[in-house]
Amino acid sequence: ELNMDRDVVVPPKTPNMRLSACTPLWYAVYKFKPSVRCVIHTHSMHAMMATLLDPTEKCEVLRVTHLEMLKGVGNHSYDSMLEIPIIDNRPSEDLLAEQLEKAILKYPKCNAVLVRRHGVYVWGDSWEQAKAQCESFDYLFESAVKMKGMGMESGLVPKSGTYHNDEEK
């Protein structure tokens, strides 16, 4: 166990362990999201493919709206516009911390950051919440990729065939 200064407060049960290359990233999340108790990092194929939806690979955000699973990522509802920041990958994960911090500050409503050609970091106030949100994000990434394959954009409000707030018209 480590404190916020990264000092060991409770030594590991397994001898000779070293800190993960992801440690600076976890601390970036904990620094700006004090209620967070769990950060999950995956190399999900859906997350990685979602970072490639823009063929120029310059897009800094994936937008998703009007999908039911938006309710599962925290701070969003079916008709919200979810913006998931995308940061560029680096040769080692510890070099992502500065970009991750900037993304967290720029997109405070989002509980995840995509890493281009790599994967995703998702966080929550408990491991259960982080896991549930991770599953919801993965569903949304898969949906965005499949929608693009159908010629649809996940970040556009549907023109018809779905709920519309009369004030939007």
PDB file of C-alpha atoms in Angstrom:
ATOM      1  CA  GLU A   1       0.000   0.000   0.000  1.00  0.00           C
ATOM      2  CA  LEU A   2       1.222   3.477  -0.921  1.00  0.00           C
ATOM      3  CA  ASN A   3       0.284   6.921   0.335  1.00  0.00           C
ATOM      4  CA  MET A   4      -0.268   9.937  -1.953  1.00  0.00           C
ATOM      5  CA  ASP A   5       3.472  10.716  -1.789  1.00  0.00           C
ATOM      6  CA  ARG A   6       4.085   7.204  -3.176  1.00  0.00           C
ATOM      7  CA  ASP A   7       5.732   6.075   0.043  1.00  0.00           C
ATOM      8  CA  VAL A   8       5.201   2.443   1.030  1.00  0.00           C
ATOM      9  CA  VAL A   9       2.952   2.355   4.103  1.00  0.00           C
ATOM     10  CA  VAL A  10       2.209  -1.362   4.037  1.00  0.00           C
ATOM     11  CA  PRO A  11       4.846  -3.539   2.393  1.00  0.00           C
ATOM     12  CA  PRO A  12       3.722  -6.108  -0.190  1.00  0.00           C
ATOM     13  CA  LYS A  13       3.230  -9.716   0.886  1.00  0.00           C
ATOM     14  CA  THR A  14       5.310 -10.841  -2.084  1.00  0.00           C
ATOM     15  CA  PRO A  15       8.996  -9.895  -1.670  1.00  0.00           C
ATOM     16  CA  ASN A  16      10.960  -7.926  -4.303  1.00  0.00           C
ATOM     17  CA  MET A  17       7.922  -6.411  -6.002  1.00  0.00           C
ATOM     18  CA  ARG A  18       8.348  -3.195  -7.947  1.00  0.00           C
ATOM     19  CA  LEU A  19       5.893  -0.449  -8.794  1.00  0.00           C
ATOM     20  CA  SER A  20       3.884  -0.786 -11.986  1.00  0.00           C
ATOM     21  CA  ALA A  21       4.715   1.472 -14.938  1.00  0.00           C
ATOM     22  CA  CYS A  22       1.071   2.613 -14.564  1.00  0.00           C
ATOM     23  CA  THR A  23       1.627   3.997 -11.045  1.00  0.00           C
ATOM     24  CA  PRO A  24       2.029   7.646 -12.205  1.00  0.00           C
ATOM     25  CA  LEU A  25      -1.242   7.319 -14.128  1.00  0.00           C
ATOM     26  CA  TRP A  26      -3.182   6.028 -11.140  1.00  0.00           C
ATOM     27  CA  TYR A  27      -1.835   8.901  -9.081  1.00  0.00           C
ATOM     28  CA  ALA A  28      -2.878  11.392 -11.764  1.00  0.00           C
ATOM     29  CA  VAL A  29      -6.461  10.120 -11.450  1.00  0.00           C
ATOM     30  CA  TYR A  30      -6.389  10.090  -7.633  1.00  0.00           C
ATOM     31  CA  LYS A  31      -4.936  13.624  -7.584  1.00  0.00           C
ATOM     32  CA  PHE A  32      -7.802  15.145  -9.582  1.00  0.00           C
ATOM     33  CA  LYS A  33     -10.604  12.749  -8.567  1.00  0.00           C
ATOM     34  CA  PRO A  34     -10.250  12.372  -4.768  1.00  0.00           C
ATOM     35  CA  SER A  35     -13.356  10.163  -4.402  1.00  0.00           C
ATOM     36  CA  VAL A  36     -11.903   7.539  -6.766  1.00  0.00           C
ATOM     37  CA  ARG A  37     -10.831   4.281  -5.112  1.00  0.00           C
ATOM     38  CA  CYS A  38     -10.172   2.124  -8.185  1.00  0.00           C
ATOM     39  CA  VAL A  39      -8.579   2.633 -11.615  1.00  0.00           C
ATOM     40  CA  ILE A  40      -8.839  -0.148 -14.214  1.00  0.00           C
ATOM     41  CA  HIS A  41      -6.598  -0.331 -17.284  1.00  0.00           C
ATOM     42  CA  THR A  42      -7.433  -2.690 -20.120  1.00  0.00           C
ATOM     43  CA  HIS A  43      -6.109  -3.437 -23.574  1.00  0.00           C
ATOM     44  CA  SER A  44      -9.608  -3.977 -24.920  1.00  0.00           C
ATOM     45  CA  MET A  45      -9.777  -4.490 -28.672  1.00  0.00           C
ATOM     46  CA  HIS A  46     -12.942  -2.358 -28.759  1.00  0.00           C
ATOM     47  CA  ALA A  47     -11.222   0.519 -26.938  1.00  0.00           C
ATOM     48  CA  MET A  48      -8.176   0.352 -29.196  1.00  0.00           C
ATOM     49  CA  MET A  49     -10.315   0.218 -32.371  1.00  0.00           C
ATOM     50  CA  ALA A  50     -12.410   3.158 -31.164  1.00  0.00           C
ATOM     51  CA  THR A  51      -9.255   5.291 -31.092  1.00  0.00           C
ATOM     52  CA  LEU A  52      -8.810   4.581 -34.815  1.00  0.00           C
ATOM     53  CA  LEU A  53     -12.258   5.733 -35.990  1.00  0.00           C
ATOM     54  CA  ASP A  54     -10.636   8.962 -37.173  1.00  0.00           C
ATOM     55  CA  PRO A  55      -8.308   7.845 -40.000  1.00  0.00           C
ATOM     56  CA  THR A  56      -6.072  10.910 -39.455  1.00  0.00           C
ATOM     57  CA  GLU A  57      -5.551   9.820 -35.813  1.00  0.00           C
ATOM     58  CA  LYS A  58      -5.699  13.481 -34.779  1.00  0.00           C
ATOM     59  CA  CYS A  59      -9.090  13.462 -33.063  1.00  0.00           C
ATOM     60  CA  GLU A  60      -8.755  14.117 -29.336  1.00  0.00           C
ATOM     61  CA  VAL A  61     -12.199  12.833 -28.335  1.00  0.00           C
ATOM     62  CA  LEU A  62     -14.680  10.063 -29.128  1.00  0.00           C
ATOM     63  CA  ARG A  63     -18.284  11.289 -28.977  1.00  0.00           C
ATOM     64  CA  VAL A  64     -21.219   8.999 -28.236  1.00  0.00           C
ATOM     65  CA  THR A  65     -24.890   9.872 -27.799  1.00  0.00           C
ATOM     66  CA  HIS A  66     -28.355   8.291 -27.823  1.00  0.00           C
ATOM     67  CA  LEU A  67     -27.278   4.839 -26.653  1.00  0.00           C
ATOM     68  CA  GLU A  68     -28.758   3.153 -23.574  1.00  0.00           C
ATOM     69  CA  MET A  69     -25.403   2.153 -22.065  1.00  0.00           C
ATOM     70  CA  LEU A  70     -24.497   5.834 -21.561  1.00  0.00           C
ATOM     71  CA  LYS A  71     -26.379   5.434 -18.284  1.00  0.00           C
ATOM     72  CA  GLY A  72     -23.711   2.974 -17.121  1.00  0.00           C
ATOM     73  CA  VAL A  73     -20.659   5.238 -17.368  1.00  0.00           C
ATOM     74  CA  GLY A  74     -21.595   7.776 -14.700  1.00  0.00           C
ATOM     75  CA  ASN A  75     -22.638  11.419 -15.127  1.00  0.00           C
ATOM     76  CA  HIS A  76     -24.564  10.699 -18.357  1.00  0.00           C
ATOM     77  CA  SER A  77     -28.015   9.660 -19.597  1.00  0.00           C
ATOM     78  CA  TYR A  78     -29.367   8.219 -22.843  1.00  0.00           C
ATOM     79  CA  ASP A  79     -29.460  11.558 -24.663  1.00  0.00           C
ATOM     80  CA  SER A  80     -26.262  13.027 -23.166  1.00  0.00           C
ATOM     81  CA  MET A  81     -23.229  13.690 -25.323  1.00  0.00           C
ATOM     82  CA  LEU A  82     -20.429  11.606 -23.842  1.00  0.00           C
ATOM     83  CA  GLU A  83     -16.964  12.850 -24.768  1.00  0.00           C
ATOM     84  CA  ILE A  84     -14.196  10.356 -24.055  1.00  0.00           C
ATOM     85  CA  PRO A  85     -10.765  11.946 -24.411  1.00  0.00           C
ATOM     86  CA  ILE A  86      -8.129  10.215 -26.545  1.00  0.00           C
ATOM     87  CA  ILE A  87      -4.448  10.685 -25.743  1.00  0.00           C
ATOM     88  CA  ASP A  88      -1.535   9.506 -27.848  1.00  0.00           C
ATOM     89  CA  ASN A  89       0.395   6.420 -26.826  1.00  0.00           C
ATOM     90  CA  ARG A  90       4.035   6.580 -25.717  1.00  0.00           C
ATOM     91  CA  PRO A  91       6.848   3.984 -25.581  1.00  0.00           C
ATOM     92  CA  SER A  92       6.104   3.327 -21.900  1.00  0.00           C
ATOM     93  CA  GLU A  93       2.981   3.918 -19.856  1.00  0.00           C
ATOM     94  CA  ASP A  94       4.598   6.142 -17.232  1.00  0.00           C
ATOM     95  CA  LEU A  95       5.120   8.746 -19.996  1.00  0.00           C
ATOM     96  CA  LEU A  96       1.336   9.148 -20.394  1.00  0.00           C
ATOM     97  CA  ALA A  97       0.774  10.880 -17.033  1.00  0.00           C
ATOM     98  CA  GLU A  98       0.959  14.494 -18.226  1.00  0.00           C
ATOM     99  CA  GLN A  99      -1.469  13.876 -21.102  1.00  0.00           C
ATOM    100  CA  LEU A 100      -3.803  11.960 -18.790  1.00  0.00           C
ATOM    101  CA  GLU A 101      -3.868  14.838 -16.294  1.00  0.00           C
ATOM    102  CA  LYS A 102      -4.736  17.337 -19.036  1.00  0.00           C
ATOM    103  CA  ALA A 103      -7.516  15.072 -20.344  1.00  0.00           C
ATOM    104  CA  ILE A 104      -9.026  14.657 -16.863  1.00  0.00           C
ATOM    105  CA  LEU A 105      -9.077  18.422 -16.377  1.00  0.00           C
ATOM    106  CA  LYS A 106     -10.484  19.149 -19.843  1.00  0.00           C
ATOM    107  CA  TYR A 107     -13.215  16.456 -19.648  1.00  0.00           C
ATOM    108  CA  PRO A 108     -14.209  16.329 -15.962  1.00  0.00           C
ATOM    109  CA  LYS A 109     -17.554  14.551 -16.582  1.00  0.00           C
ATOM    110  CA  CYS A 110     -15.877  11.521 -18.148  1.00  0.00           C
ATOM    111  CA  ASN A 111     -14.640   8.586 -16.042  1.00  0.00           C
ATOM    112  CA  ALA A 112     -12.314   7.221 -18.710  1.00  0.00           C
ATOM    113  CA  VAL A 113      -9.472   8.140 -21.048  1.00  0.00           C
ATOM    114  CA  LEU A 114      -8.648   6.244 -24.234  1.00  0.00           C
ATOM    115  CA  VAL A 115      -5.023   5.737 -25.261  1.00  0.00           C
ATOM    116  CA  ARG A 116      -4.620   5.649 -29.040  1.00  0.00           C
ATOM    117  CA  ARG A 117      -3.632   2.227 -30.414  1.00  0.00           C
ATOM    118  CA  HIS A 118      -3.407   0.926 -26.845  1.00  0.00           C
ATOM    119  CA  GLY A 119      -6.466   0.716 -24.569  1.00  0.00           C
ATOM    120  CA  VAL A 120      -8.376   2.590 -21.888  1.00  0.00           C
ATOM    121  CA  TYR A 121      -8.196   3.757 -18.266  1.00  0.00           C
ATOM    122  CA  VAL A 122     -11.508   3.769 -16.358  1.00  0.00           C
ATOM    123  CA  TRP A 123     -12.091   4.774 -12.740  1.00  0.00           C
ATOM    124  CA  GLY A 124     -14.786   4.717 -10.089  1.00  0.00           C
ATOM    125  CA  ASP A 125     -15.480   5.358  -6.436  1.00  0.00           C
ATOM    126  CA  SER A 126     -15.256   1.601  -5.735  1.00  0.00           C
ATOM    127  CA  TRP A 127     -13.906  -1.416  -7.605  1.00  0.00           C
ATOM    128  CA  GLU A 128     -17.481  -2.461  -8.304  1.00  0.00           C
ATOM    129  CA  GLN A 129     -18.357   0.899  -9.858  1.00  0.00           C
ATOM    130  CA  ALA A 130     -15.118   0.993 -11.867  1.00  0.00           C
ATOM    131  CA  LYS A 131     -15.774  -2.538 -13.187  1.00  0.00           C
ATOM    132  CA  ALA A 132     -19.377  -1.761 -14.151  1.00  0.00           C
ATOM    133  CA  GLN A 133     -18.323   1.462 -15.867  1.00  0.00           C
ATOM    134  CA  CYS A 134     -15.496  -0.338 -17.661  1.00  0.00           C
ATOM    135  CA  GLU A 135     -18.002  -2.841 -19.063  1.00  0.00           C
ATOM    136  CA  SER A 136     -20.340  -0.023 -20.155  1.00  0.00           C
ATOM    137  CA  PHE A 137     -17.515   1.904 -21.820  1.00  0.00           C
ATOM    138  CA  ASP A 138     -16.421  -1.236 -23.659  1.00  0.00           C
ATOM    139  CA  TYR A 139     -19.978  -1.744 -24.930  1.00  0.00           C
ATOM    140  CA  LEU A 140     -20.035   1.873 -26.163  1.00  0.00           C
ATOM    141  CA  PHE A 141     -16.640   1.488 -27.874  1.00  0.00           C
ATOM    142  CA  GLU A 142     -17.829  -1.644 -29.658  1.00  0.00           C
ATOM    143  CA  SER A 143     -21.045   0.143 -30.633  1.00  0.00           C
ATOM    144  CA  ALA A 144     -19.156   3.160 -32.021  1.00  0.00           C
ATOM    145  CA  VAL A 145     -16.907   0.916 -34.126  1.00  0.00           C
ATOM    146  CA  LYS A 146     -19.837  -1.115 -35.468  1.00  0.00           C
ATOM    147  CA  MET A 147     -21.917   2.005 -36.135  1.00  0.00           C
ATOM    148  CA  LYS A 148     -19.042   3.461 -38.171  1.00  0.00           C
ATOM    149  CA  GLY A 149     -18.957   0.213 -40.173  1.00  0.00           C
ATOM    150  CA  MET A 150     -22.644   0.788 -40.929  1.00  0.00           C
ATOM    151  CA  GLY A 151     -21.967   4.358 -42.068  1.00  0.00           C
ATOM    152  CA  MET A 152     -23.345   5.899 -38.851  1.00  0.00           C
ATOM    153  CA  GLU A 153     -21.613   8.317 -36.486  1.00  0.00           C
ATOM    154  CA  SER A 154     -21.925   7.540 -32.765  1.00  0.00           C
ATOM    155  CA  GLY A 155     -21.675  11.222 -31.858  1.00  0.00           C
ATOM    156  CA  LEU A 156     -24.584  12.471 -33.957  1.00  0.00           C
ATOM    157  CA  VAL A 157     -28.107  12.901 -32.617  1.00  0.00           C
ATOM    158  CA  PRO A 158     -30.408  10.702 -34.719  1.00  0.00           C
ATOM    159  CA  LYS A 159     -32.692  12.757 -36.989  1.00  0.00           C
ATOM    160  CA  SER A 160     -35.659  10.426 -36.479  1.00  0.00           C
ATOM    161  CA  GLY A 161     -36.758   7.102 -35.085  1.00  0.00           C
ATOM    162  CA  THR A 162     -35.785   7.838 -31.507  1.00  0.00           C
ATOM    163  CA  TYR A 163     -36.636  10.073 -28.562  1.00  0.00           C
ATOM    164  CA  HIS A 164     -36.177  13.788 -29.203  1.00  0.00           C
ATOM    165  CA  ASN A 165     -36.559  16.604 -26.757  1.00  0.00           C
ATOM    166  CA  ASP A 166     -38.969  19.116 -28.317  1.00  0.00           C
ATOM    167  CA  GLU A 167     -36.623  21.942 -27.302  1.00  0.00           C
ATOM    168  CA  GLU A 168     -33.883  20.469 -29.565  1.00  0.00           C
ATOM    169  CA  LYS A 169     -36.025  20.981 -32.708  1.00  0.00           C
TER     170      LYS A 169
END
